[in-house]
Amino acid sequence: MLSWPKTQLKAVLSASQFDRELLDFLLSISKKIETALRTKRVLPLLSDYVLATLFFEPSTRTRLSFEAAMHRLNGKVISTVGVQFSSLAKGESLFDTLKMVEAYSDICVIRHSTEGASAVAAKNISIPVINAGDGAGEHPTQALLDLYTIAKHKNLQDDFTVAFIGDIRYGRTIHSLIQLLWHYPAKLLFISPPELALPEKYKSLLKEKNISFVETADIREACTADVLYVTRIQEERFLDRQEYEKFKDSYIVNRQFVESCKNNVIVMHPLPRLNEISTDLDSHPSAVYFEQAQNGLYTRMALLLYLTGVDFS
Ligand code: CP
């Protein structure tokens, strides 16, 4: 029986909110849920709850896995997808929209193109708010499933190196994951064109925590890493299309490259991918990116239980 963590979050806005005790709790609950779902289709623990998903930017995995998580807990889901299908298209303010979500549901998951949008939502409504991606800011629940995936393949107590490859400037999943990894003995390697390097804000946080990191543009440096965390160049964040064109195929991770890396390396990607991971890698034992997306179901179920205070330990 796990003890309930001392930290009780009301909203999940940034990965910085998770402490080590809470992370270990959520990883353990996720594992229990994954095991339980091998023999049961539904764990009927949230039958009295309604989840609202508000996605004002495109999504496949985050929205569907949150909705599947709620369904697998026997809860209900209401959703709005895209500004054009809500009354925002008729000029309603986000504040008024959120007041309606508060009236109809018990938890709200929101994705928005503006950094800090979920924090504004959390200030204005009384139900728990989960940040499902705010512009180039953060994506804390992706970081949870990423950590869970690493924990399934590597020992989080041992030294391990994570090489982040691609768009580190706009990659919100990276901004969140580094803030979970600093609770573990992880070494961080950032591989990107200099123009797409980690923003100063996150470098300062790493320095404050005394976490050393290496930055390079040379992908060959990744060959000694235990985890390759590859990301898409985030086309939607570039103001200038020509800039995007300059960087879009900066790095390609394929089977030949991975076979030149450490024997037991794992290759992760938050998805969607474009060319940065070749499909020739999909059947390679190092490729864990589809399993990683599936892990989102278990970690999001664990998070929904934690936020509603329902014990599954
Ligand atoms: N990883 C992730 O956020 O995927 P979606 O954009 O499909 O939700």
PDB file of C-alpha atoms and ligand atoms in Angstrom:
ATOM      1  CA  MET A   1       0.000   0.000   0.000  1.00  0.00           C
ATOM      2  CA  LEU A   2       1.520   3.336  -1.088  1.00  0.00           C
ATOM      3  CA  SER A   3       1.070   6.343   1.118  1.00  0.00           C
ATOM      4  CA  TRP A   4      -0.704   9.318  -0.441  1.00  0.00           C
ATOM      5  CA  PRO A   5       1.859  11.998  -1.425  1.00  0.00           C
ATOM      6  CA  LYS A   6       2.135  15.095   0.767  1.00  0.00           C
ATOM      7  CA  THR A   7       1.915  17.394  -2.268  1.00  0.00           C
ATOM      8  CA  GLN A   8      -1.699  17.732  -3.406  1.00  0.00           C
ATOM      9  CA  LEU A   9      -1.893  19.706  -6.634  1.00  0.00           C
ATOM     10  CA  LYS A  10      -5.117  21.380  -7.664  1.00  0.00           C
ATOM     11  CA  ALA A  11      -3.925  22.178 -11.176  1.00  0.00           C
ATOM     12  CA  VAL A  12      -1.178  20.659 -13.333  1.00  0.00           C
ATOM     13  CA  LEU A  13       0.365  23.549 -15.231  1.00  0.00           C
ATOM     14  CA  SER A  14       4.119  22.946 -15.187  1.00  0.00           C
ATOM     15  CA  ALA A  15       6.398  19.980 -14.593  1.00  0.00           C
ATOM     16  CA  SER A  16       8.108  22.090 -11.926  1.00  0.00           C
ATOM     17  CA  GLN A  17       5.141  21.331  -9.634  1.00  0.00           C
ATOM     18  CA  PHE A  18       6.078  17.642  -9.284  1.00  0.00           C
ATOM     19  CA  ASP A  19       8.375  16.630  -6.457  1.00  0.00           C
ATOM     20  CA  ARG A  20      10.161  13.292  -6.213  1.00  0.00           C
ATOM     21  CA  GLU A  21       7.607  11.754  -3.839  1.00  0.00           C
ATOM     22  CA  LEU A  22       4.708  12.663  -6.115  1.00  0.00           C
ATOM     23  CA  LEU A  23       6.538  11.384  -9.198  1.00  0.00           C
ATOM     24  CA  ASP A  24       7.328   8.055  -7.556  1.00  0.00           C
ATOM     25  CA  PHE A  25       3.687   7.772  -6.450  1.00  0.00           C
ATOM     26  CA  LEU A  26       2.338   8.490  -9.952  1.00  0.00           C
ATOM     27  CA  LEU A  27       4.804   6.067 -11.573  1.00  0.00           C
ATOM     28  CA  SER A  28       3.750   3.318  -9.139  1.00  0.00           C
ATOM     29  CA  ILE A  29       0.044   3.938  -9.713  1.00  0.00           C
ATOM     30  CA  SER A  30       0.596   3.969 -13.486  1.00  0.00           C
ATOM     31  CA  LYS A  31       2.307   0.577 -13.233  1.00  0.00           C
ATOM     32  CA  LYS A  32      -0.569  -0.830 -11.156  1.00  0.00           C
ATOM     33  CA  ILE A  33      -3.069   0.466 -13.689  1.00  0.00           C
ATOM     34  CA  GLU A  34      -1.118  -0.998 -16.619  1.00  0.00           C
ATOM     35  CA  THR A  35      -1.052  -4.373 -14.856  1.00  0.00           C
ATOM     36  CA  ALA A  36      -4.760  -4.225 -13.940  1.00  0.00           C
ATOM     37  CA  LEU A  37      -5.742  -3.395 -17.535  1.00  0.00           C
ATOM     38  CA  ARG A  38      -4.184  -6.664 -18.715  1.00  0.00           C
ATOM     39  CA  THR A  39      -7.149  -8.495 -17.197  1.00  0.00           C
ATOM     40  CA  LYS A  40      -9.861  -5.804 -16.940  1.00  0.00           C
ATOM     41  CA  ARG A  41     -11.187  -3.470 -19.633  1.00  0.00           C
ATOM     42  CA  VAL A  42     -12.497  -0.860 -17.176  1.00  0.00           C
ATOM     43  CA  LEU A  43     -11.529   0.177 -13.634  1.00  0.00           C
ATOM     44  CA  PRO A  44     -14.803   1.763 -12.462  1.00  0.00           C
ATOM     45  CA  LEU A  45     -13.328   4.373 -10.120  1.00  0.00           C
ATOM     46  CA  LEU A  46     -14.552   7.695 -11.556  1.00  0.00           C
ATOM     47  CA  SER A  47     -18.169   6.869 -12.429  1.00  0.00           C
ATOM     48  CA  ASP A  48     -19.389  10.099 -10.823  1.00  0.00           C
ATOM     49  CA  TYR A  49     -17.006  12.408 -12.697  1.00  0.00           C
ATOM     50  CA  VAL A  50     -17.099  14.382 -15.954  1.00  0.00           C
ATOM     51  CA  LEU A  51     -13.895  15.373 -17.773  1.00  0.00           C
ATOM     52  CA  ALA A  52     -13.915  18.310 -20.205  1.00  0.00           C
ATOM     53  CA  THR A  53     -11.284  18.346 -22.959  1.00  0.00           C
ATOM     54  CA  LEU A  54     -10.720  21.705 -24.667  1.00  0.00           C
ATOM     55  CA  PHE A  55      -8.292  21.465 -27.563  1.00  0.00           C
ATOM     56  CA  PHE A  56      -7.737  24.737 -29.371  1.00  0.00           C
ATOM     57  CA  GLU A  57      -4.668  23.309 -31.164  1.00  0.00           C
ATOM     58  CA  PRO A  58      -4.448  19.982 -33.056  1.00  0.00           C
ATOM     59  CA  SER A  59      -3.882  16.776 -31.112  1.00  0.00           C
ATOM     60  CA  THR A  60      -4.194  13.032 -31.597  1.00  0.00           C
ATOM     61  CA  ARG A  61      -2.452  11.397 -28.636  1.00  0.00           C
ATOM     62  CA  THR A  62      -3.051  13.824 -25.790  1.00  0.00           C
ATOM     63  CA  ARG A  63      -6.756  14.303 -26.368  1.00  0.00           C
ATOM     64  CA  LEU A  64      -7.534  10.684 -27.229  1.00  0.00           C
ATOM     65  CA  SER A  65      -5.469   9.257 -24.367  1.00  0.00           C
ATOM     66  CA  PHE A  66      -7.074  11.618 -21.818  1.00  0.00           C
ATOM     67  CA  GLU A  67     -10.518  10.695 -23.122  1.00  0.00           C
ATOM     68  CA  ALA A  68      -9.671   6.979 -23.221  1.00  0.00           C
ATOM     69  CA  ALA A  69      -8.241   7.290 -19.677  1.00  0.00           C
ATOM     70  CA  MET A  70     -11.524   8.742 -18.431  1.00  0.00           C
ATOM     71  CA  HIS A  71     -13.566   6.085 -20.246  1.00  0.00           C
ATOM     72  CA  ARG A  72     -11.363   3.291 -18.819  1.00  0.00           C
ATOM     73  CA  LEU A  73     -12.161   4.720 -15.365  1.00  0.00           C
ATOM     74  CA  ASN A  74     -15.877   4.629 -16.249  1.00  0.00           C
ATOM     75  CA  GLY A  75     -16.083   8.444 -16.151  1.00  0.00           C
ATOM     76  CA  LYS A  76     -17.802  10.699 -18.701  1.00  0.00           C
ATOM     77  CA  VAL A  77     -16.185  13.013 -21.246  1.00  0.00           C
ATOM     78  CA  ILE A  78     -17.351  16.232 -22.882  1.00  0.00           C
ATOM     79  CA  SER A  79     -15.148  17.973 -25.415  1.00  0.00           C
ATOM     80  CA  THR A  80     -14.673  20.839 -27.776  1.00  0.00           C
ATOM     81  CA  VAL A  81     -12.119  20.642 -30.546  1.00  0.00           C
ATOM     82  CA  GLY A  82     -10.931  23.700 -32.468  1.00  0.00           C
ATOM     83  CA  VAL A  83     -12.033  27.285 -31.942  1.00  0.00           C
ATOM     84  CA  GLN A  84     -14.371  27.051 -34.952  1.00  0.00           C
ATOM     85  CA  PHE A  85     -16.644  24.523 -33.218  1.00  0.00           C
ATOM     86  CA  SER A  86     -17.115  26.451 -29.981  1.00  0.00           C
ATOM     87  CA  SER A  87     -18.792  29.784 -29.306  1.00  0.00           C
ATOM     88  CA  LEU A  88     -15.317  31.352 -29.303  1.00  0.00           C
ATOM     89  CA  ALA A  89     -15.922  31.513 -33.067  1.00  0.00           C
ATOM     90  CA  LYS A  90     -18.912  33.782 -32.338  1.00  0.00           C
ATOM     91  CA  GLY A  91     -16.736  36.094 -30.283  1.00  0.00           C
ATOM     92  CA  GLU A  92     -17.240  34.622 -26.811  1.00  0.00           C
ATOM     93  CA  SER A  93     -14.259  35.225 -24.491  1.00  0.00           C
ATOM     94  CA  LEU A  94     -12.114  32.364 -23.199  1.00  0.00           C
ATOM     95  CA  PHE A  95     -13.128  33.423 -19.682  1.00  0.00           C
ATOM     96  CA  ASP A  96     -16.850  32.910 -20.421  1.00  0.00           C
ATOM     97  CA  THR A  97     -16.109  29.587 -22.131  1.00  0.00           C
ATOM     98  CA  LEU A  98     -14.197  28.428 -19.056  1.00  0.00           C
ATOM     99  CA  LYS A  99     -17.054  29.431 -16.727  1.00  0.00           C
ATOM    100  CA  MET A 100     -19.287  27.056 -18.723  1.00  0.00           C
ATOM    101  CA  VAL A 101     -16.705  24.268 -18.504  1.00  0.00           C
ATOM    102  CA  GLU A 102     -16.606  24.811 -14.738  1.00  0.00           C
ATOM    103  CA  ALA A 103     -20.395  24.510 -14.596  1.00  0.00           C
ATOM    104  CA  TYR A 104     -20.539  21.267 -16.611  1.00  0.00           C
ATOM    105  CA  SER A 105     -17.507  19.232 -15.518  1.00  0.00           C
ATOM    106  CA  ASP A 106     -15.192  18.192 -12.680  1.00  0.00           C
ATOM    107  CA  ILE A 107     -11.780  18.389 -14.401  1.00  0.00           C
ATOM    108  CA  CYS A 108     -10.655  20.411 -17.416  1.00  0.00           C
ATOM    109  CA  VAL A 109      -7.843  19.521 -19.832  1.00  0.00           C
ATOM    110  CA  ILE A 110      -6.820  22.418 -22.041  1.00  0.00           C
ATOM    111  CA  ARG A 111      -4.476  22.855 -25.013  1.00  0.00           C
ATOM    112  CA  HIS A 112      -3.968  26.373 -26.293  1.00  0.00           C
ATOM    113  CA  SER A 113      -1.484  28.129 -28.573  1.00  0.00           C
ATOM    114  CA  THR A 114      -0.719  30.828 -25.977  1.00  0.00           C
ATOM    115  CA  GLU A 115       1.954  30.177 -23.351  1.00  0.00           C
ATOM    116  CA  GLY A 116       0.355  30.456 -19.905  1.00  0.00           C
ATOM    117  CA  ALA A 117      -3.236  29.949 -21.151  1.00  0.00           C
ATOM    118  CA  SER A 118      -3.842  27.002 -18.811  1.00  0.00           C
ATOM    119  CA  ALA A 119      -2.510  29.024 -15.852  1.00  0.00           C
ATOM    120  CA  VAL A 120      -5.025  31.766 -16.661  1.00  0.00           C
ATOM    121  CA  ALA A 121      -7.759  29.109 -16.847  1.00  0.00           C
ATOM    122  CA  ALA A 122      -6.735  27.685 -13.459  1.00  0.00           C
ATOM    123  CA  LYS A 123      -6.941  31.137 -11.872  1.00  0.00           C
ATOM    124  CA  ASN A 124     -10.464  31.674 -13.126  1.00  0.00           C
ATOM    125  CA  ILE A 125     -12.212  28.380 -12.413  1.00  0.00           C
ATOM    126  CA  SER A 126     -12.462  26.225  -9.326  1.00  0.00           C
ATOM    127  CA  ILE A 127     -12.122  22.755 -10.884  1.00  0.00           C
ATOM    128  CA  PRO A 128      -8.680  21.141 -11.521  1.00  0.00           C
ATOM    129  CA  VAL A 129      -7.070  22.312 -14.773  1.00  0.00           C
ATOM    130  CA  ILE A 130      -4.499  20.242 -16.670  1.00  0.00           C
ATOM    131  CA  ASN A 131      -2.149  21.884 -19.152  1.00  0.00           C
ATOM    132  CA  ALA A 132      -2.166  19.689 -22.281  1.00  0.00           C
ATOM    133  CA  GLY A 133       0.310  21.974 -24.076  1.00  0.00           C
ATOM    134  CA  ASP A 134       0.490  25.770 -24.048  1.00  0.00           C
ATOM    135  CA  GLY A 135       2.215  27.089 -27.153  1.00  0.00           C
ATOM    136  CA  ALA A 136       5.979  26.701 -26.917  1.00  0.00           C
ATOM    137  CA  GLY A 137       5.707  26.576 -23.112  1.00  0.00           C
ATOM    138  CA  GLU A 138       5.161  23.225 -21.423  1.00  0.00           C
ATOM    139  CA  HIS A 139       3.414  19.862 -21.746  1.00  0.00           C
ATOM    140  CA  PRO A 140       3.717  18.388 -18.227  1.00  0.00           C
ATOM    141  CA  THR A 141       1.585  15.273 -18.715  1.00  0.00           C
ATOM    142  CA  GLN A 142       3.693  14.301 -21.738  1.00  0.00           C
ATOM    143  CA  ALA A 143       6.706  14.552 -19.430  1.00  0.00           C
ATOM    144  CA  LEU A 144       5.032  12.137 -17.012  1.00  0.00           C
ATOM    145  CA  LEU A 145       4.493   9.513 -19.678  1.00  0.00           C
ATOM    146  CA  ASP A 146       8.029  10.108 -20.960  1.00  0.00           C
ATOM    147  CA  LEU A 147       9.437   9.511 -17.476  1.00  0.00           C
ATOM    148  CA  TYR A 148       7.302   6.387 -17.081  1.00  0.00           C
ATOM    149  CA  THR A 149       8.646   5.096 -20.416  1.00  0.00           C
ATOM    150  CA  ILE A 150      12.256   5.740 -19.384  1.00  0.00           C
ATOM    151  CA  ALA A 151      11.579   3.995 -16.049  1.00  0.00           C
ATOM    152  CA  LYS A 152      10.311   0.900 -17.886  1.00  0.00           C
ATOM    153  CA  HIS A 153      13.574   0.581 -19.825  1.00  0.00           C
ATOM    154  CA  LYS A 154      16.249   2.094 -17.578  1.00  0.00           C
ATOM    155  CA  ASN A 155      16.957   2.154 -13.871  1.00  0.00           C
ATOM    156  CA  LEU A 156      16.119   5.689 -12.739  1.00  0.00           C
ATOM    157  CA  GLN A 157      18.477   5.302  -9.752  1.00  0.00           C
ATOM    158  CA  ASP A 158      21.549   4.796 -12.000  1.00  0.00           C
ATOM    159  CA  ASP A 159      23.340   7.468 -14.004  1.00  0.00           C
ATOM    160  CA  PHE A 160      21.872   7.710 -17.478  1.00  0.00           C
ATOM    161  CA  THR A 161      22.224  10.190 -20.326  1.00  0.00           C
ATOM    162  CA  VAL A 162      19.315  11.599 -22.294  1.00  0.00           C
ATOM    163  CA  ALA A 163      20.174  13.210 -25.641  1.00  0.00           C
ATOM    164  CA  PHE A 164      17.474  15.616 -26.803  1.00  0.00           C
ATOM    165  CA  ILE A 165      17.652  16.020 -30.574  1.00  0.00           C
ATOM    166  CA  GLY A 166      15.855  18.550 -32.792  1.00  0.00           C
ATOM    167  CA  ASP A 167      13.827  21.623 -31.896  1.00  0.00           C
ATOM    168  CA  ILE A 168      14.801  22.341 -28.309  1.00  0.00           C
ATOM    169  CA  ARG A 169      13.718  25.974 -28.495  1.00  0.00           C
ATOM    170  CA  TYR A 170      10.054  25.337 -29.259  1.00  0.00           C
ATOM    171  CA  GLY A 171       9.757  21.718 -28.072  1.00  0.00           C
ATOM    172  CA  ARG A 172       7.458  22.069 -25.069  1.00  0.00           C
ATOM    173  CA  THR A 173       7.737  18.390 -24.179  1.00  0.00           C
ATOM    174  CA  ILE A 174      11.485  18.896 -23.646  1.00  0.00           C
ATOM    175  CA  HIS A 175      10.904  21.977 -21.472  1.00  0.00           C
ATOM    176  CA  SER A 176       8.749  19.831 -19.198  1.00  0.00           C
ATOM    177  CA  LEU A 177      10.747  16.593 -19.219  1.00  0.00           C
ATOM    178  CA  ILE A 178      14.009  18.242 -18.117  1.00  0.00           C
ATOM    179  CA  GLN A 179      12.173  19.489 -15.004  1.00  0.00           C
ATOM    180  CA  LEU A 180      11.248  15.909 -14.074  1.00  0.00           C
ATOM    181  CA  LEU A 181      14.668  14.471 -14.902  1.00  0.00           C
ATOM    182  CA  TRP A 182      16.412  16.760 -12.430  1.00  0.00           C
ATOM    183  CA  HIS A 183      14.932  14.611  -9.648  1.00  0.00           C
ATOM    184  CA  TYR A 184      17.030  11.681 -10.960  1.00  0.00           C
ATOM    185  CA  PRO A 185      20.749  11.201 -11.776  1.00  0.00           C
ATOM    186  CA  ALA A 186      20.225  12.042 -15.455  1.00  0.00           C
ATOM    187  CA  LYS A 187      22.831  13.736 -17.641  1.00  0.00           C
ATOM    188  CA  LEU A 188      21.382  16.046 -20.275  1.00  0.00           C
ATOM    189  CA  LEU A 189      22.707  16.534 -23.795  1.00  0.00           C
ATOM    190  CA  PHE A 190      20.972  19.017 -26.109  1.00  0.00           C
ATOM    191  CA  ILE A 191      21.576  18.566 -29.837  1.00  0.00           C
ATOM    192  CA  SER A 192      20.126  21.271 -32.070  1.00  0.00           C
ATOM    193  CA  PRO A 193      21.079  23.990 -34.527  1.00  0.00           C
ATOM    194  CA  PRO A 194      22.228  26.967 -32.373  1.00  0.00           C
ATOM    195  CA  GLU A 195      19.100  28.917 -33.395  1.00  0.00           C
ATOM    196  CA  LEU A 196      16.879  26.179 -31.889  1.00  0.00           C
ATOM    197  CA  ALA A 197      18.767  25.812 -28.601  1.00  0.00           C
ATOM    198  CA  LEU A 198      17.187  25.551 -25.154  1.00  0.00           C
ATOM    199  CA  PRO A 199      15.677  28.941 -24.116  1.00  0.00           C
ATOM    200  CA  GLU A 200      17.604  30.904 -21.468  1.00  0.00           C
ATOM    201  CA  LYS A 201      14.709  30.526 -19.016  1.00  0.00           C
ATOM    202  CA  TYR A 202      15.236  26.742 -18.849  1.00  0.00           C
ATOM    203  CA  LYS A 203      19.035  27.017 -18.862  1.00  0.00           C
ATOM    204  CA  SER A 204      18.760  29.274 -15.795  1.00  0.00           C
ATOM    205  CA  LEU A 205      16.532  26.732 -14.052  1.00  0.00           C
ATOM    206  CA  LEU A 206      19.071  23.958 -14.746  1.00  0.00           C
ATOM    207  CA  LYS A 207      21.886  26.159 -13.430  1.00  0.00           C
ATOM    208  CA  GLU A 208      19.893  26.993 -10.277  1.00  0.00           C
ATOM    209  CA  LYS A 209      19.487  23.251  -9.678  1.00  0.00           C
ATOM    210  CA  ASN A 210      23.201  22.642 -10.358  1.00  0.00           C
ATOM    211  CA  ILE A 211      22.348  20.328 -13.256  1.00  0.00           C
ATOM    212  CA  SER A 212      25.156  20.248 -15.783  1.00  0.00           C
ATOM    213  CA  PHE A 213      24.247  19.955 -19.437  1.00  0.00           C
ATOM    214  CA  VAL A 214      26.022  19.932 -22.785  1.00  0.00           C
ATOM    215  CA  GLU A 215      24.887  21.711 -25.943  1.00  0.00           C
ATOM    216  CA  THR A 216      26.089  20.810 -29.416  1.00  0.00           C
ATOM    217  CA  ALA A 217      24.899  20.780 -33.023  1.00  0.00           C
ATOM    218  CA  ASP A 218      26.666  17.490 -33.741  1.00  0.00           C
ATOM    219  CA  ILE A 219      24.327  14.469 -33.655  1.00  0.00           C
ATOM    220  CA  ARG A 220      27.310  12.086 -33.401  1.00  0.00           C
ATOM    221  CA  GLU A 221      27.576  13.158 -29.755  1.00  0.00           C
ATOM    222  CA  ALA A 222      24.363  11.162 -29.149  1.00  0.00           C
ATOM    223  CA  CYS A 223      26.166   7.848 -29.685  1.00  0.00           C
ATOM    224  CA  THR A 224      27.059   7.509 -25.992  1.00  0.00           C
ATOM    225  CA  ALA A 225      23.546   8.337 -24.702  1.00  0.00           C
ATOM    226  CA  ASP A 226      21.137   5.837 -23.134  1.00  0.00           C
ATOM    227  CA  VAL A 227      18.025   7.601 -24.411  1.00  0.00           C
ATOM    228  CA  LEU A 228      17.605   9.470 -27.704  1.00  0.00           C
ATOM    229  CA  TYR A 229      14.658  11.851 -27.356  1.00  0.00           C
ATOM    230  CA  VAL A 230      13.986  13.037 -30.899  1.00  0.00           C
ATOM    231  CA  THR A 231      11.601  15.911 -31.671  1.00  0.00           C
ATOM    232  CA  ARG A 232       9.964  17.409 -34.731  1.00  0.00           C
ATOM    233  CA  ILE A 233      10.967  20.900 -35.857  1.00  0.00           C
ATOM    234  CA  GLN A 234       7.818  22.735 -34.683  1.00  0.00           C
ATOM    235  CA  GLU A 235       6.700  24.340 -37.950  1.00  0.00           C
ATOM    236  CA  GLU A 236       3.658  26.001 -36.318  1.00  0.00           C
ATOM    237  CA  ARG A 237       5.887  28.118 -34.023  1.00  0.00           C
ATOM    238  CA  PHE A 238       7.967  29.725 -36.809  1.00  0.00           C
ATOM    239  CA  LEU A 239       6.904  33.206 -37.912  1.00  0.00           C
ATOM    240  CA  ASP A 240       9.019  32.901 -41.051  1.00  0.00           C
ATOM    241  CA  ARG A 241       8.396  29.871 -43.274  1.00  0.00           C
ATOM    242  CA  GLN A 242      11.875  30.175 -44.819  1.00  0.00           C
ATOM    243  CA  GLU A 243      13.425  29.781 -41.377  1.00  0.00           C
ATOM    244  CA  TYR A 244      11.454  26.568 -40.909  1.00  0.00           C
ATOM    245  CA  GLU A 245      12.565  25.290 -44.328  1.00  0.00           C
ATOM    246  CA  LYS A 246      16.175  25.920 -43.289  1.00  0.00           C
ATOM    247  CA  PHE A 247      15.898  23.666 -40.238  1.00  0.00           C
ATOM    248  CA  LYS A 248      13.213  21.130 -41.086  1.00  0.00           C
ATOM    249  CA  ASP A 249      15.447  18.157 -41.896  1.00  0.00           C
ATOM    250  CA  SER A 250      18.378  19.098 -39.650  1.00  0.00           C
ATOM    251  CA  TYR A 251      18.618  15.605 -38.152  1.00  0.00           C
ATOM    252  CA  ILE A 252      17.415  12.210 -39.342  1.00  0.00           C
ATOM    253  CA  VAL A 253      17.608   9.277 -36.942  1.00  0.00           C
ATOM    254  CA  ASN A 254      17.506   5.996 -38.853  1.00  0.00           C
ATOM    255  CA  ARG A 255      18.375   2.360 -38.253  1.00  0.00           C
ATOM    256  CA  GLN A 256      21.966   2.780 -39.421  1.00  0.00           C
ATOM    257  CA  PHE A 257      22.535   5.688 -37.024  1.00  0.00           C
ATOM    258  CA  VAL A 258      20.967   3.872 -34.059  1.00  0.00           C
ATOM    259  CA  GLU A 259      23.125   0.817 -34.741  1.00  0.00           C
ATOM    260  CA  SER A 260      26.181   3.048 -34.303  1.00  0.00           C
ATOM    261  CA  CYS A 261      24.901   4.087 -30.829  1.00  0.00           C
ATOM    262  CA  LYS A 262      25.001   2.256 -27.469  1.00  0.00           C
ATOM    263  CA  ASN A 263      23.717  -1.334 -27.601  1.00  0.00           C
ATOM    264  CA  ASN A 264      20.722  -0.863 -25.345  1.00  0.00           C
ATOM    265  CA  VAL A 265      19.814   2.707 -26.376  1.00  0.00           C
ATOM    266  CA  ILE A 266      16.110   3.534 -26.571  1.00  0.00           C
ATOM    267  CA  VAL A 267      14.661   5.973 -29.094  1.00  0.00           C
ATOM    268  CA  MET A 268      11.769   8.118 -27.925  1.00  0.00           C
ATOM    269  CA  HIS A 269       9.681  10.761 -29.695  1.00  0.00           C
ATOM    270  CA  PRO A 270       6.580  12.543 -28.355  1.00  0.00           C
ATOM    271  CA  LEU A 271       5.049  12.258 -31.867  1.00  0.00           C
ATOM    272  CA  PRO A 272       3.793  13.271 -34.354  1.00  0.00           C
ATOM    273  CA  ARG A 273       6.958  12.651 -36.372  1.00  0.00           C
ATOM    274  CA  LEU A 274       7.832  13.834 -39.838  1.00  0.00           C
ATOM    275  CA  ASN A 275      11.188  12.822 -41.352  1.00  0.00           C
ATOM    276  CA  GLU A 276      13.286  13.035 -38.199  1.00  0.00           C
ATOM    277  CA  ILE A 277      12.800   9.334 -37.420  1.00  0.00           C
ATOM    278  CA  SER A 278      12.897   7.025 -40.438  1.00  0.00           C
ATOM    279  CA  THR A 279      10.228   4.369 -40.647  1.00  0.00           C
ATOM    280  CA  ASP A 280      13.051   1.825 -41.101  1.00  0.00           C
ATOM    281  CA  LEU A 281      13.585   2.156 -37.342  1.00  0.00           C
ATOM    282  CA  ASP A 282      10.010   1.210 -36.377  1.00  0.00           C
ATOM    283  CA  SER A 283      10.689  -2.533 -36.095  1.00  0.00           C
ATOM    284  CA  HIS A 284      14.063  -2.064 -34.339  1.00  0.00           C
ATOM    285  CA  PRO A 285      14.167  -3.094 -30.643  1.00  0.00           C
ATOM    286  CA  SER A 286      15.373   0.411 -29.672  1.00  0.00           C
ATOM    287  CA  ALA A 287      12.224   2.102 -31.019  1.00  0.00           C
ATOM    288  CA  VAL A 288       9.860   2.719 -28.089  1.00  0.00           C
ATOM    289  CA  TYR A 289       7.911   5.727 -29.412  1.00  0.00           C
ATOM    290  CA  PHE A 290       4.634   3.890 -30.022  1.00  0.00           C
ATOM    291  CA  GLU A 291       4.832   2.206 -26.624  1.00  0.00           C
ATOM    292  CA  GLN A 292       5.611   5.670 -25.186  1.00  0.00           C
ATOM    293  CA  ALA A 293       2.336   7.043 -26.610  1.00  0.00           C
ATOM    294  CA  GLN A 294       0.445   4.050 -25.164  1.00  0.00           C
ATOM    295  CA  ASN A 295       1.962   4.778 -21.762  1.00  0.00           C
ATOM    296  CA  GLY A 296       0.041   8.047 -21.872  1.00  0.00           C
ATOM    297  CA  LEU A 297      -3.111   6.071 -21.111  1.00  0.00           C
ATOM    298  CA  TYR A 298      -1.767   4.644 -17.831  1.00  0.00           C
ATOM    299  CA  THR A 299      -0.088   7.836 -16.611  1.00  0.00           C
ATOM    300  CA  ARG A 300      -3.131   9.973 -17.416  1.00  0.00           C
ATOM    301  CA  MET A 301      -5.415   7.511 -15.632  1.00  0.00           C
ATOM    302  CA  ALA A 302      -3.087   7.759 -12.618  1.00  0.00           C
ATOM    303  CA  LEU A 303      -3.154  11.558 -12.784  1.00  0.00           C
ATOM    304  CA  LEU A 304      -6.965  11.705 -12.998  1.00  0.00           C
ATOM    305  CA  LEU A 305      -7.243   9.455  -9.931  1.00  0.00           C
ATOM    306  CA  TYR A 306      -4.730  11.584  -8.027  1.00  0.00           C
ATOM    307  CA  LEU A 307      -6.482  14.874  -8.887  1.00  0.00           C
ATOM    308  CA  THR A 308      -9.856  13.497  -7.811  1.00  0.00           C
ATOM    309  CA  GLY A 309      -8.344  12.041  -4.623  1.00  0.00           C
ATOM    310  CA  VAL A 310      -9.360   8.475  -5.496  1.00  0.00           C
ATOM    311  CA  ASP A 311      -6.969   5.915  -4.029  1.00  0.00           C
ATOM    312  CA  PHE A 312      -5.827   3.016  -6.231  1.00  0.00           C
ATOM    313  CA  SER A 313      -2.768   2.080  -4.221  1.00  0.00           C
TER     314      SER A 313
HETATM  315  N1   CP B   1       2.692  14.209 -27.999  1.00  0.00           N
HETATM  316  C1   CP B   1       1.601  14.943 -28.258  1.00  0.00           C
HETATM  317  O1   CP B   1       1.305  15.951 -27.595  1.00  0.00           O
HETATM  318  O2   CP B   1       0.865  14.484 -29.321  1.00  0.00           O
HETATM  319  P1   CP B   1      -0.463  15.153 -29.853  1.00  0.00           P
HETATM  320  O3   CP B   1      -0.079  16.529 -30.382  1.00  0.00           O
HETATM  321  O4   CP B   1      -0.976  14.244 -30.929  1.00  0.00           O
HETATM  322  O5   CP B   1      -1.413  15.293 -28.705  1.00  0.00           O
END
